[in-house]
Coordinates of C-alpha atoms in Angstrom, one line a residue:
M175 CA 0.1 0.1 0.0
K176 CA 1.5 3.4 -0.9
K177 CA 1.0 6.5 1.2
L178 CA -1.9 8.0 -0.7
E179 CA -3.7 4.8 -0.2
F180 CA -2.9 4.6 3.5
L181 CA -3.9 8.3 4.0
D182 CA -7.3 7.4 2.6
L183 CA -7.5 4.3 4.9
M184 CA -6.5 6.2 7.8
Q185 CA -9.1 9.4 7.1
K186 CA -11.7 6.8 6.7
E187 CA -10.8 4.8 10.0
G188 CA -9.8 7.8 11.8
G189 CA -12.6 10.0 11.1
F190 CA -10.4 12.8 10.2
K191 CA -12.3 16.0 8.2
D192 CA -9.6 16.0 5.2
K193 CA -6.3 14.5 3.7
K194 CA -4.5 17.4 4.8
E195 CA -5.2 16.9 8.6
T196 CA -4.7 13.1 8.1
E197 CA -1.5 13.5 6.5
L198 CA -0.5 16.0 9.4
A199 CA -1.3 13.5 11.8
L200 CA 0.7 10.9 9.9
N201 CA 3.7 13.1 9.8
G202 CA 3.2 14.2 13.3
F203 CA 3.3 10.2 14.2
V204 CA 6.4 9.4 12.0
K205 CA 8.6 12.6 13.1
A206 CA 7.6 11.5 17.0
V207 CA 9.0 8.1 16.3
E208 CA 12.1 9.0 14.6
K209 CA 12.7 11.6 17.0
A210 CA 12.4 9.1 20.1
L211 CA 14.5 6.1 18.4
S212 CA 17.5 8.8 17.5
G213 CA 17.3 9.6 21.1
H214 CA 17.8 5.9 21.7
E215 CA 14.2 5.8 23.5
S216 CA 11.8 3.2 22.8
V217 CA 8.0 3.7 21.9
E218 CA 5.7 1.5 23.1
L219 CA 2.1 1.3 22.1
V220 CA 0.4 -1.3 24.0
G221 CA -1.5 -4.0 21.8
F222 CA 0.1 -2.6 18.7
G223 CA 4.0 -2.9 19.1
K224 CA 7.1 -1.1 20.3
F225 CA 9.4 0.8 18.3
E226 CA 13.1 0.6 19.3
A227 CA 16.5 1.6 18.5
V228 CA 19.0 -1.8 18.9
L229 CA 22.4 -2.0 18.3
Q230 CA 23.7 -4.1 15.2
K231 CA 27.1 -5.4 15.8
G232 CA 29.5 -5.0 12.9
K233 CA 30.6 -8.2 11.0
K234 CA 33.1 -9.4 8.9
G235 CA 32.6 -11.5 5.5
K236 CA 34.1 -12.4 2.0
V237 CA 32.9 -11.1 -0.8
P238 CA 31.4 -14.1 -2.8
G239 CA 33.3 -15.0 -6.5
S240 CA 36.3 -13.0 -5.3
D241 CA 39.3 -12.8 -3.0
K242 CA 38.0 -9.5 -1.3
N243 CA 37.0 -9.3 2.2
Y244 CA 35.0 -6.6 4.1
T245 CA 34.0 -5.2 7.6
T246 CA 31.0 -3.3 8.9
K247 CA 30.9 -1.2 11.6
D248 CA 28.5 -1.4 14.6
K249 CA 25.5 1.0 14.1
M250 CA 22.2 1.3 15.4
V251 CA 19.2 0.5 13.5
P252 CA 15.2 0.6 14.1
K253 CA 13.4 -2.4 15.1
F254 CA 9.7 -3.0 15.4
K255 CA 8.1 -5.8 17.5
P256 CA 4.6 -6.1 17.2
G257 CA 2.1 -6.5 20.0
K258 CA -0.5 -9.4 20.7
V259 CA -3.4 -7.4 19.6
L260 CA -2.0 -6.7 16.4
K261 CA -0.7 -10.3 16.0
D262 CA -4.2 -11.4 16.6
V263 CA -5.7 -9.1 13.9
V264 CA -3.4 -10.1 11.2
A265 CA -3.7 -13.9 12.1
A266 CA -7.6 -13.5 12.2
S267 CA -7.6 -11.6 8.7
K268 CA -5.3 -14.5 7.0
T269 CA -7.7 -17.1 8.4
T270 CA -10.6 -15.1 6.8
A271 CA -8.9 -14.9 3.6
S272 CA -8.0 -18.4 3.1
K273 CA -11.9 -19.4 3.7
K274 CA -12.8 -16.6 1.2
K275 CA -10.4 -18.7 -1.4
K276 CA -11.9 -22.0 -0.7

């Protein structure tokens, strides 16, 4: 789903007046999560999930098909862990979708 399609869905589900108000809400949410993660804080939305910044260790490896080696450095990366409610909703929708196919 592309951003414009998501904004339409968000406007319908969230009861926003217009697309501009919906986009402001989405952009505000995204910027708030980015700011929290850049400060190494986590954002937990109970039932939905948890956004956090985690340390990804550097690694050494070999480029396939050559004699070249590479090394990456440690870095912070974003991570999302879905909550139980979100997992349950997605699992239920898959069950419903598979029943519709039959």
